Short mmCIF file of C-alpha atoms and ligand atoms in Angstrom, two decimals:
data_model
loop_
_atom_site.label_atom_id
_atom_site.label_comp_id
_atom_site.label_asym_id
_atom_site.label_seq_id
_atom_site.Cartn_x
_atom_site.Cartn_y
_atom_site.Cartn_z
CA MET E 277 -40.86 2.24 -12.11
CA GLY E 278 -39.79 -1.14 -11.43
CA ASP E 279 -40.67 -3.17 -8.07
CA LEU E 280 -37.84 -1.31 -6.83
CA LEU E 281 -38.70 1.92 -5.79
CA ASP E 282 -38.18 2.65 -2.53
CA LYS E 283 -36.53 -0.31 -1.37
CA HIS E 284 -32.73 1.00 -0.19
CA ILE E 285 -30.32 -1.95 -0.66
CA VAL E 286 -26.96 -2.12 1.10
CA LEU E 287 -24.81 -3.99 -1.94
CA GLY E 288 -22.02 -5.68 -0.47
CA ILE E 289 -18.93 -6.72 -3.22
CA SER E 290 -16.65 -8.82 -1.72
CA GLY E 291 -13.03 -9.54 -3.80
CA GLY E 292 -13.80 -12.15 -7.20
CA ILE E 293 -13.54 -11.78 -10.59
CA ALA E 294 -17.08 -11.60 -10.60
CA CYS E 295 -16.93 -7.96 -9.26
CA TYR E 296 -17.67 -6.24 -12.65
CA LYS E 297 -20.45 -7.47 -12.62
CA SER E 298 -21.46 -5.88 -9.91
CA ALA E 299 -21.32 -3.09 -12.54
CA ASP E 300 -24.16 -4.52 -14.32
CA LEU E 301 -26.45 -5.42 -11.00
CA VAL E 302 -25.94 -1.63 -9.46
CA ARG E 303 -27.77 -0.34 -13.10
CA ARG E 304 -30.50 -2.58 -13.41
CA LEU E 305 -31.61 -2.65 -9.86
CA ILE E 306 -30.92 1.16 -9.64
CA GLU E 307 -33.24 1.02 -12.92
CA GLN E 308 -36.12 -0.82 -10.90
CA GLY E 309 -35.77 1.66 -8.91
CA ALA E 310 -33.58 1.34 -6.12
CA THR E 311 -31.41 2.80 -4.19
CA VAL E 312 -27.96 1.42 -3.67
CA ASP E 313 -25.11 1.98 -1.17
CA VAL E 314 -21.92 0.33 -2.40
CA VAL E 315 -19.65 -1.13 -0.20
CA MET E 316 -16.85 -2.70 -1.36
CA THR E 317 -13.86 -4.84 0.20
CA ASP E 318 -9.94 -3.94 -0.01
CA SER E 319 -9.89 -7.18 -2.73
CA ALA E 320 -13.46 -6.20 -4.89
CA CYS E 321 -11.01 -2.63 -5.16
CA LYS E 322 -8.62 -4.71 -6.38
CA PHE E 323 -10.89 -5.58 -9.15
CA VAL E 324 -13.44 -2.76 -9.70
CA THR E 325 -12.48 1.03 -8.66
CA PRO E 326 -14.96 2.33 -6.11
CA VAL E 327 -15.71 5.67 -9.04
CA THR E 328 -17.14 2.76 -11.10
CA PHE E 329 -19.55 1.99 -8.85
CA GLN E 330 -20.01 5.51 -7.37
CA ALA E 331 -20.91 6.80 -10.40
CA LEU E 332 -23.60 4.09 -10.98
CA SER E 333 -25.43 4.28 -7.69
CA GLY E 334 -24.61 8.63 -8.27
CA ARG E 335 -23.64 7.53 -4.09
CA PRO E 336 -21.15 7.55 -2.48
CA VAL E 337 -19.01 4.42 -1.87
CA TYR E 338 -18.13 2.78 1.29
CA THR E 339 -14.95 1.22 1.39
CA ASP E 340 -13.25 1.55 5.21
CA LEU E 341 -14.50 0.92 8.69
CA TRP E 342 -13.11 3.76 9.73
CA ASP E 343 -14.99 5.92 7.39
CA ASN E 344 -15.02 9.74 8.30
CA ARG E 345 -17.68 10.83 6.62
CA ALA E 346 -20.72 10.25 8.31
CA PRO E 347 -20.84 12.75 11.53
CA ASN E 348 -21.37 9.72 14.04
CA ASN E 349 -18.79 8.48 12.65
CA MET E 350 -20.04 4.88 12.84
CA VAL E 351 -20.53 3.81 9.08
CA HIS E 352 -21.44 0.09 9.73
CA ILE E 353 -24.34 1.42 12.01
CA ASN E 354 -25.53 3.96 9.66
CA LEU E 355 -26.02 2.09 6.37
CA THR E 356 -27.75 -0.75 7.34
CA ARG E 357 -30.56 0.59 9.65
CA GLN E 358 -31.89 2.54 6.86
CA ALA E 359 -31.99 -0.57 4.09
CA ASP E 360 -34.17 -2.85 3.72
CA LEU E 361 -31.66 -5.77 2.48
CA VAL E 362 -28.67 -6.22 2.09
CA LEU E 363 -27.04 -8.41 -1.04
CA ILE E 364 -23.51 -9.31 -1.01
CA ALA E 365 -22.59 -10.19 -4.49
CA PRO E 366 -20.08 -11.74 -5.01
CA ALA E 367 -19.57 -13.48 -2.17
CA THR E 368 -16.54 -15.15 -1.68
CA ALA E 369 -15.55 -18.10 -0.06
CA ASN E 370 -13.83 -16.15 2.40
CA LEU E 371 -16.50 -13.54 3.30
CA MET E 372 -18.45 -16.52 3.70
CA ALA E 373 -15.82 -18.02 6.52
CA LYS E 374 -15.92 -14.62 8.16
CA LEU E 375 -19.56 -13.82 8.27
CA ALA E 376 -20.53 -17.43 9.39
CA GLN E 377 -17.66 -17.03 12.78
CA GLY E 378 -19.55 -13.62 12.73
CA LEU E 379 -15.77 -12.04 12.33
CA ALA E 380 -15.95 -8.58 11.37
CA ASP E 381 -12.73 -7.61 10.46
CA ASP E 382 -13.62 -4.79 7.97
CA LEU E 383 -16.52 -2.47 7.05
CA LEU E 384 -18.55 -5.53 4.80
CA THR E 385 -18.67 -7.70 7.82
CA THR E 386 -19.25 -5.26 10.62
CA LEU E 387 -22.41 -3.85 9.22
CA CYS E 388 -23.65 -7.36 8.86
CA LEU E 389 -22.69 -8.62 11.63
CA ALA E 390 -24.27 -4.89 13.82
CA SER E 391 -27.73 -5.63 11.16
CA THR E 392 -30.50 -7.01 11.41
CA LYS E 393 -31.93 -6.64 7.76
CA PRO E 394 -32.93 -9.43 5.42
CA LEU E 395 -29.33 -10.78 4.30
CA MET E 396 -28.92 -11.99 0.15
CA ILE E 397 -25.37 -13.31 -0.96
CA ALA E 398 -24.25 -14.98 -4.00
CA PRO E 399 -21.35 -17.35 -4.00
CA ALA E 400 -18.92 -16.48 -7.16
CA MET E 401 -15.64 -19.22 -6.46
CA ASN E 402 -13.35 -21.69 -8.77
CA ARG E 403 -14.88 -25.32 -8.02
CA GLU E 404 -12.96 -26.72 -5.70
CA MET E 405 -13.53 -24.16 -3.59
CA TRP E 406 -16.52 -23.68 -3.63
CA GLN E 407 -17.06 -27.74 -2.80
CA ALA E 408 -14.65 -28.10 0.09
CA PRO E 409 -16.32 -28.64 3.59
CA SER E 410 -15.48 -25.77 4.82
CA THR E 411 -17.55 -23.79 2.78
CA GLN E 412 -20.59 -26.13 2.47
CA ARG E 413 -20.13 -26.44 6.51
CA ASN E 414 -20.57 -22.25 6.24
CA VAL E 415 -23.20 -22.36 3.98
CA SER E 416 -25.26 -24.77 5.45
CA GLN E 417 -24.66 -22.44 9.16
CA LEU E 418 -25.45 -19.55 6.76
CA ARG E 419 -28.68 -20.93 6.06
CA THR E 420 -28.88 -21.78 9.70
CA ASP E 421 -28.83 -18.24 10.59
CA GLY E 422 -31.35 -17.31 8.25
CA VAL E 423 -29.18 -15.97 5.20
CA GLN E 424 -30.73 -16.34 1.93
CA ILE E 425 -27.87 -18.51 -0.80
CA LEU E 426 -28.52 -17.32 -4.42
CA GLY E 427 -26.34 -19.77 -6.83
CA PRO E 428 -24.08 -20.50 -7.12
CA GLY E 429 -24.93 -21.56 -11.26
CA THR E 430 -22.65 -24.18 -13.56
CA GLY E 431 -20.58 -22.98 -16.13
CA GLU E 432 -17.20 -22.05 -16.93
CA GLN E 433 -15.65 -20.42 -14.80
CA ALA E 434 -12.82 -17.83 -14.40
CA CYS E 435 -9.74 -20.25 -13.94
CA GLY E 436 -10.73 -21.88 -16.98
CA GLU E 437 -12.92 -25.08 -15.39
CA THR E 438 -16.15 -25.68 -15.54
CA GLY E 439 -18.89 -26.67 -12.68
CA ASP E 440 -20.74 -25.43 -9.52
CA GLY E 441 -19.46 -21.68 -8.63
CA ARG E 442 -20.36 -19.16 -10.70
CA MET E 443 -22.29 -15.98 -9.60
CA LEU E 444 -25.82 -16.12 -10.83
CA GLU E 445 -26.22 -13.49 -13.82
CA PRO E 446 -26.99 -10.00 -12.79
CA HIS E 447 -30.82 -10.58 -13.96
CA GLU E 448 -31.19 -13.36 -11.89
CA LEU E 449 -30.52 -11.25 -9.04
CA VAL E 450 -32.31 -8.83 -9.72
CA ALA E 451 -35.16 -11.53 -9.90
CA ALA E 452 -34.13 -12.69 -7.10
CA VAL E 453 -34.58 -9.42 -4.62
CA ARG E 454 -37.69 -8.10 -6.52
CA ALA E 455 -39.53 -11.46 -5.53
CA HIS E 456 -38.14 -10.87 -1.78
CA PHE E 457 -40.44 -8.33 -1.93
CA GLN E 458 -43.56 -9.44 -2.77
CA PRO E 459 -46.25 -9.77 -0.20
CA LYS E 460 -45.49 -14.38 0.68
CA THR E 461 -49.27 -14.62 0.81
CA MET E 462 -48.48 -18.24 -0.97
CA LYS E 463 -46.39 -19.52 0.84
CA GLY E 464 -47.14 -23.39 1.40
CA LEU E 465 -48.97 -23.32 -1.50
CA SER E 466 -48.03 -25.64 -4.61
CA VAL E 467 -48.47 -24.34 -7.74
CA LEU E 468 -48.25 -26.78 -11.01
CA LEU E 469 -48.31 -24.78 -13.98
CA THR E 470 -48.27 -25.67 -18.02
CA ALA E 471 -46.96 -23.21 -20.49
CA GLY E 472 -45.73 -22.99 -24.35
CA PRO E 473 -46.46 -24.70 -27.01
CA THR E 474 -46.78 -28.80 -27.69
CA CYS E 475 -44.58 -30.78 -30.62
CA GLU E 476 -46.30 -33.40 -32.16
CA PRO E 477 -43.29 -35.22 -34.61
CA ILE E 478 -44.66 -36.13 -38.11
CA ASP E 479 -40.70 -37.72 -38.46
CA PRO E 480 -38.10 -37.34 -37.13
CA VAL E 481 -37.63 -33.56 -38.42
CA ARG E 482 -40.87 -32.47 -39.11
CA VAL E 483 -43.33 -30.88 -36.18
CA ILE E 484 -46.70 -30.22 -35.28
CA THR E 485 -46.58 -27.20 -33.50
CA ASN E 486 -49.43 -24.64 -32.17
CA ARG E 487 -47.85 -20.71 -31.75
CA SER E 488 -46.75 -20.13 -28.14
CA SER E 489 -43.98 -17.89 -26.48
CA GLY E 490 -44.64 -18.96 -22.99
CA LYS E 491 -44.05 -15.66 -22.05
CA THR E 492 -46.97 -15.48 -19.86
CA GLY E 493 -47.13 -19.16 -19.03
CA TYR E 494 -43.37 -18.51 -17.20
CA ALA E 495 -44.73 -14.81 -16.17
CA LEU E 496 -47.28 -16.48 -14.04
CA ALA E 497 -44.89 -18.79 -13.07
CA GLN E 498 -42.56 -15.94 -11.52
CA ALA E 499 -45.79 -14.46 -10.20
CA ALA E 500 -46.44 -17.76 -8.20
CA HIS E 501 -42.72 -18.13 -6.79
CA GLU E 502 -42.05 -15.09 -5.94
CA ALA E 503 -46.05 -14.61 -3.82
CA GLY E 504 -44.38 -17.86 -2.32
CA ALA E 505 -45.78 -21.07 -3.19
CA GLN E 506 -43.72 -23.66 -4.55
CA VAL E 507 -43.69 -23.93 -8.09
CA THR E 508 -44.12 -26.25 -10.99
CA LEU E 509 -43.53 -25.59 -14.44
CA VAL E 510 -44.09 -28.62 -17.31
CA SER E 511 -43.07 -26.19 -19.76
CA GLY E 512 -43.14 -27.38 -24.06
CA PRO E 513 -39.97 -25.63 -26.16
CA THR E 514 -39.60 -22.95 -25.67
CA GLY E 515 -36.34 -20.17 -25.58
CA LEU E 516 -37.16 -18.84 -22.71
CA PRO E 517 -34.30 -19.33 -18.77
CA CYS E 518 -36.42 -20.78 -15.91
CA PRO E 519 -37.54 -18.58 -13.77
CA PRO E 520 -35.58 -18.63 -11.14
CA GLY E 521 -37.04 -20.67 -8.15
CA VAL E 522 -39.15 -22.36 -10.47
CA THR E 523 -38.57 -26.36 -10.83
CA ARG E 524 -39.56 -27.16 -14.34
CA ILE E 525 -40.16 -30.10 -16.82
CA SER E 526 -39.17 -29.66 -19.99
CA VAL E 527 -41.37 -32.06 -22.80
CA GLN E 528 -42.46 -32.03 -26.17
CA THR E 529 -45.28 -33.43 -27.14
CA ALA E 530 -49.48 -33.49 -25.09
CA GLN E 531 -48.58 -36.74 -23.96
CA GLN E 532 -45.46 -36.14 -22.65
CA MET E 533 -46.73 -33.17 -20.94
CA HIS E 534 -50.24 -35.21 -19.61
CA GLN E 535 -48.49 -37.42 -18.05
CA ALA E 536 -46.10 -34.86 -16.44
CA VAL E 537 -49.03 -33.17 -15.12
CA MET E 538 -50.39 -36.13 -13.72
CA GLN E 539 -47.76 -36.88 -12.31
CA HIS E 540 -47.77 -33.96 -9.92
CA ALA E 541 -51.19 -32.68 -10.17
CA SER E 542 -52.46 -34.93 -6.88
CA THR E 543 -50.01 -32.91 -4.96
CA SER E 544 -50.54 -29.50 -6.43
CA ASP E 545 -52.91 -27.28 -4.36
CA ILE E 546 -53.71 -24.85 -7.51
CA PHE E 547 -53.11 -26.52 -11.10
CA ILE E 548 -53.00 -22.62 -13.93
CA ALA E 549 -52.99 -24.33 -17.98
CA VAL E 550 -51.79 -21.54 -19.35
CA ALA E 551 -50.07 -24.45 -22.90
CA ALA E 552 -50.82 -23.96 -26.23
CA VAL E 553 -51.23 -27.98 -26.76
CA ALA E 554 -51.24 -28.82 -30.12
CA ASP E 555 -55.54 -31.21 -30.45
CA TRP E 556 -53.73 -33.40 -32.37
CA ARG E 557 -51.07 -36.13 -32.74
CA VAL E 558 -49.81 -37.64 -36.08
CA ALA E 559 -50.67 -41.10 -35.45
CA ASN E 560 -48.49 -42.14 -38.20
CA ALA E 561 -45.35 -40.68 -37.47
CA SER E 562 -42.57 -41.89 -39.58
CA THR E 563 -39.55 -42.68 -37.66
CA GLU E 564 -37.67 -42.64 -41.04
CA LYS E 565 -37.20 -38.85 -42.23
CA LEU E 566 -40.33 -38.35 -44.59
CA LYS E 567 -38.90 -38.57 -48.30
CA LYS E 568 -40.26 -35.87 -51.52
CA THR E 569 -39.81 -39.35 -53.58
CA ASP E 570 -43.04 -38.91 -55.58
CA GLY E 571 -44.24 -35.60 -55.81
CA GLN E 572 -47.24 -36.40 -53.58
CA PRO E 573 -47.17 -34.70 -49.87
CA PRO E 574 -47.97 -37.30 -46.99
CA LYS E 575 -50.95 -38.63 -46.38
CA LEU E 576 -50.74 -37.87 -42.51
CA GLU E 577 -53.65 -39.54 -39.80
CA PHE E 578 -54.41 -37.97 -36.76
CA ALA E 579 -54.90 -39.62 -33.15
CA ILE E 580 -56.70 -36.76 -30.89
CA ASN E 581 -54.46 -35.89 -27.56
CA PRO E 582 -55.71 -35.71 -23.69
CA ASP E 583 -56.79 -33.03 -22.84
CA ILE E 584 -54.83 -32.19 -19.78
CA LEU E 585 -56.61 -29.13 -18.37
CA LYS E 586 -59.91 -31.51 -18.59
CA ASP E 587 -58.69 -34.10 -16.80
CA VAL E 588 -56.58 -32.73 -14.10
CA ALA E 589 -60.52 -30.54 -13.54
CA GLY E 590 -61.97 -34.15 -12.87
CA MET E 591 -60.24 -35.79 -10.51
CA ALA E 592 -61.73 -36.24 -7.19
CA ASN E 593 -59.86 -33.94 -4.70
CA GLY E 594 -58.00 -32.38 -7.39
CA PRO E 595 -56.62 -29.05 -7.12
CA TRP E 596 -58.28 -26.39 -7.88
CA CYS E 597 -58.36 -25.17 -12.04
CA VAL E 598 -57.83 -22.14 -14.08
CA GLY E 599 -57.85 -22.07 -17.46
CA PHE E 600 -57.09 -20.03 -20.38
CA ALA E 601 -58.44 -19.30 -24.09
CA ALA E 602 -56.20 -17.64 -26.74
CA GLU E 603 -59.13 -17.03 -29.74
CA THR E 604 -59.37 -14.98 -32.53
CA THR E 605 -62.39 -13.37 -31.32
CA LEU E 606 -63.73 -12.60 -28.31
CA ASP E 607 -67.38 -14.03 -27.41
CA PRO E 608 -68.34 -14.11 -24.11
CA GLU E 609 -70.85 -17.24 -24.65
CA GLN E 610 -68.38 -18.89 -27.09
CA ALA E 611 -65.32 -18.50 -23.51
CA GLN E 612 -68.21 -19.69 -21.08
CA ALA E 613 -69.18 -22.60 -23.47
CA LYS E 614 -65.43 -23.07 -23.20
CA ARG E 615 -65.53 -22.64 -19.41
CA GLN E 616 -68.12 -25.11 -18.75
CA ARG E 617 -66.86 -27.91 -20.96
CA LYS E 618 -63.77 -27.77 -19.06
CA ALA E 619 -65.25 -27.64 -16.01
CA VAL E 620 -63.22 -25.03 -14.63
CA PRO E 621 -64.33 -22.41 -12.20
CA LEU E 622 -62.09 -19.49 -14.11
CA LEU E 623 -60.83 -19.06 -16.94
CA ILE E 624 -58.36 -16.42 -18.88
CA ALA E 625 -59.47 -15.50 -22.18
CA ASN E 626 -57.33 -13.44 -24.72
CA LEU E 627 -57.10 -12.25 -28.25
CA ALA E 628 -54.70 -14.59 -30.05
CA GLN E 629 -53.27 -11.80 -32.65
CA GLN E 630 -52.79 -9.56 -29.81
CA VAL E 631 -50.83 -11.74 -27.73
CA MET E 632 -48.91 -13.48 -28.85
CA ASP E 633 -45.15 -13.20 -28.85
CA ALA E 634 -46.06 -9.68 -27.25
CA ASP E 635 -45.04 -8.50 -24.24
CA HIS E 636 -47.86 -7.27 -23.31
CA THR E 637 -50.88 -8.52 -22.59
CA THR E 638 -55.24 -8.07 -22.47
CA ILE E 639 -56.48 -10.66 -20.14
CA HIS E 640 -60.59 -10.86 -19.96
CA LEU E 641 -62.43 -13.06 -16.42
CA VAL E 642 -64.72 -15.93 -17.21
CA ASP E 643 -66.49 -16.80 -14.18
CA ASP E 644 -69.89 -18.46 -13.88
CA THR E 645 -70.93 -14.63 -13.59
CA GLY E 646 -69.56 -13.77 -16.74
CA MET E 647 -66.35 -11.98 -18.22
CA THR E 648 -65.03 -9.45 -16.93
CA ALA E 649 -61.85 -7.21 -18.25
CA MET E 650 -59.08 -7.01 -15.91
CA GLY E 651 -56.76 -4.65 -18.37
CA THR E 652 -54.39 -4.24 -20.32
CA GLY E 653 -50.21 -4.42 -19.38
CA HIS E 654 -46.56 -5.82 -19.18
CA LYS E 655 -47.17 -9.48 -18.80
CA LEU E 656 -44.98 -10.02 -15.37
CA ASP E 657 -47.32 -6.92 -14.61
CA ILE E 658 -50.26 -8.90 -15.29
CA ALA E 659 -49.25 -12.06 -14.13
CA ARG E 660 -49.16 -10.83 -10.54
CA LYS E 661 -51.88 -8.60 -11.06
CA LEU E 662 -53.74 -11.79 -11.74
CA MET E 663 -52.13 -15.02 -9.49
CA SER E 664 -53.49 -12.37 -6.33
CA GLU E 665 -56.70 -12.53 -8.01
CA ILE E 666 -56.23 -16.29 -8.28
CA TYR E 667 -55.83 -16.76 -4.99
CA LYS E 668 -58.35 -15.14 -3.30
CA ARG E 669 -60.74 -16.59 -5.67
CA TYR E 670 -58.86 -20.20 -4.42
CA ARG E 671 -59.23 -19.01 -0.99
CA GLN E 672 -62.70 -18.32 -1.49
CA HIS E 673 -62.97 -22.00 -2.62
CA GLN E 674 -61.78 -23.47 -0.02
CA ALA E 675 -63.59 -21.89 3.05
N1 LIG Q 38 -56.02 -28.09 -22.36
C1 LIG Q 38 -55.02 -28.86 -22.43
N2 LIG Q 38 -55.25 -29.86 -23.24
C2 LIG Q 38 -55.41 -30.06 -24.21
C3 LIG Q 38 -56.27 -28.68 -24.90
C4 LIG Q 38 -55.81 -27.62 -23.85
O1 LIG Q 38 -55.11 -28.94 -21.43
N3 LIG Q 38 -55.34 -30.83 -24.79
C5 LIG Q 38 -55.87 -26.68 -22.62
C6 LIG Q 38 -55.04 -25.50 -22.39
O2 LIG Q 38 -54.22 -25.16 -21.80
C7 LIG Q 38 -55.66 -24.22 -21.89
C8 LIG Q 38 -57.36 -24.67 -22.30
O3 LIG Q 38 -57.96 -25.73 -22.15
O4 LIG Q 38 -55.76 -23.68 -20.82
C9 LIG Q 38 -58.09 -24.06 -23.15
O5 LIG Q 38 -57.44 -24.34 -24.77
P1 LIG Q 38 -58.17 -24.35 -26.16
O6 LIG Q 38 -56.74 -24.36 -27.00
O7 LIG Q 38 -58.71 -22.92 -26.25
O8 LIG Q 38 -59.89 -25.45 -26.39
P2 LIG Q 38 -59.77 -26.27 -26.65
O9 LIG Q 38 -60.06 -27.59 -25.92
O10 LIG Q 38 -58.40 -26.89 -27.32
O11 LIG Q 38 -60.66 -25.28 -27.83
P3 LIG Q 38 -60.51 -25.32 -29.54
O12 LIG Q 38 -59.30 -25.30 -29.38
O13 LIG Q 38 -61.47 -26.01 -30.12
O14 LIG Q 38 -61.27 -23.68 -29.33
#
């Protein structure tokens, strides 16, 4: 079961075409273990029928303020009393205007007014409606009132236009809900990470690179964000979406990664180097595509790339540093030697052939007391465990 076990969510659905995505959202929330009570406005019922949401949630769907199924006839009070969170997705411009004004003219707006539970809304509307001064005023009023605004995303819209106003995708909304329920132990801290491979050009069409999917680094970035930290992820090329709430800086080469990290290191509290950085770059890279003219392979010359982790660890007043080592054999002495060479208090060692490209990982912690196994699991689960271990050690170091 997922992260939302025992969590009770009231999902409000207002009338926009993005309603069809809310069906998938319900399914995903339930997959994570949540109990979902769906409340729909009249307009939402014109897009998708309550039957769809009843079938997906396995619970009655509420559409009417005067619903008399509850013995006390106060469905607008009962629903949020049991809830841990109210999520409205999609939230139309009209619904946001009503919430900002405290209007209560249907079940959804009335229960929001009567609720003391956290409220998240996922706006969805045409880009002109989103940019309208009145909508922007309402957004800022809602933020001031403590409402968490999720998105909106940018892209092609149902109206045929392109711009801001798309509802975030269901998986992004679920990520935000999961993040909401994680303990915010790292609030106020700034975490900098590297992830993925670097690509060192041989010529404009060829590169030398390291094998790395970036999954572990991205999972750690997500875990740090969920724990309330401000997260900057300097990433080499990966096919992964940026975890919601994380600032990603995309780079290609080790030198670019080094430069981006150095720009942010002095303002970071913790630095976690997960990237598989290419140790060498091609010193005589060609600006033109190399041709197989005489059947001879090109003679490549190499230069040594900067050691990003070592440079950050060597900074006066730099962040607290964590390194990674993916090895083909796990030798505690070699791992310890690498940790000392990098001058970091903590090194995370794993077996490259076991973890590369995989969704699961097995990690070992290497510190000045030796090497200890931390277990096997899905990369996000292990990342969360590891992030709380990193935070614990960071706090001890600060004390
Ligand atoms: N690292 C780095 N910059 C480099 C090389 C490595 O920041 N130029 C970081 C990695 O992100 C990782 C740690 O250093 O956190 C160890 O990387 P690894 O490749 O295992 O170590 P190397 O120093 O390159 O040693 P070797 O490849 O010889 O094992």
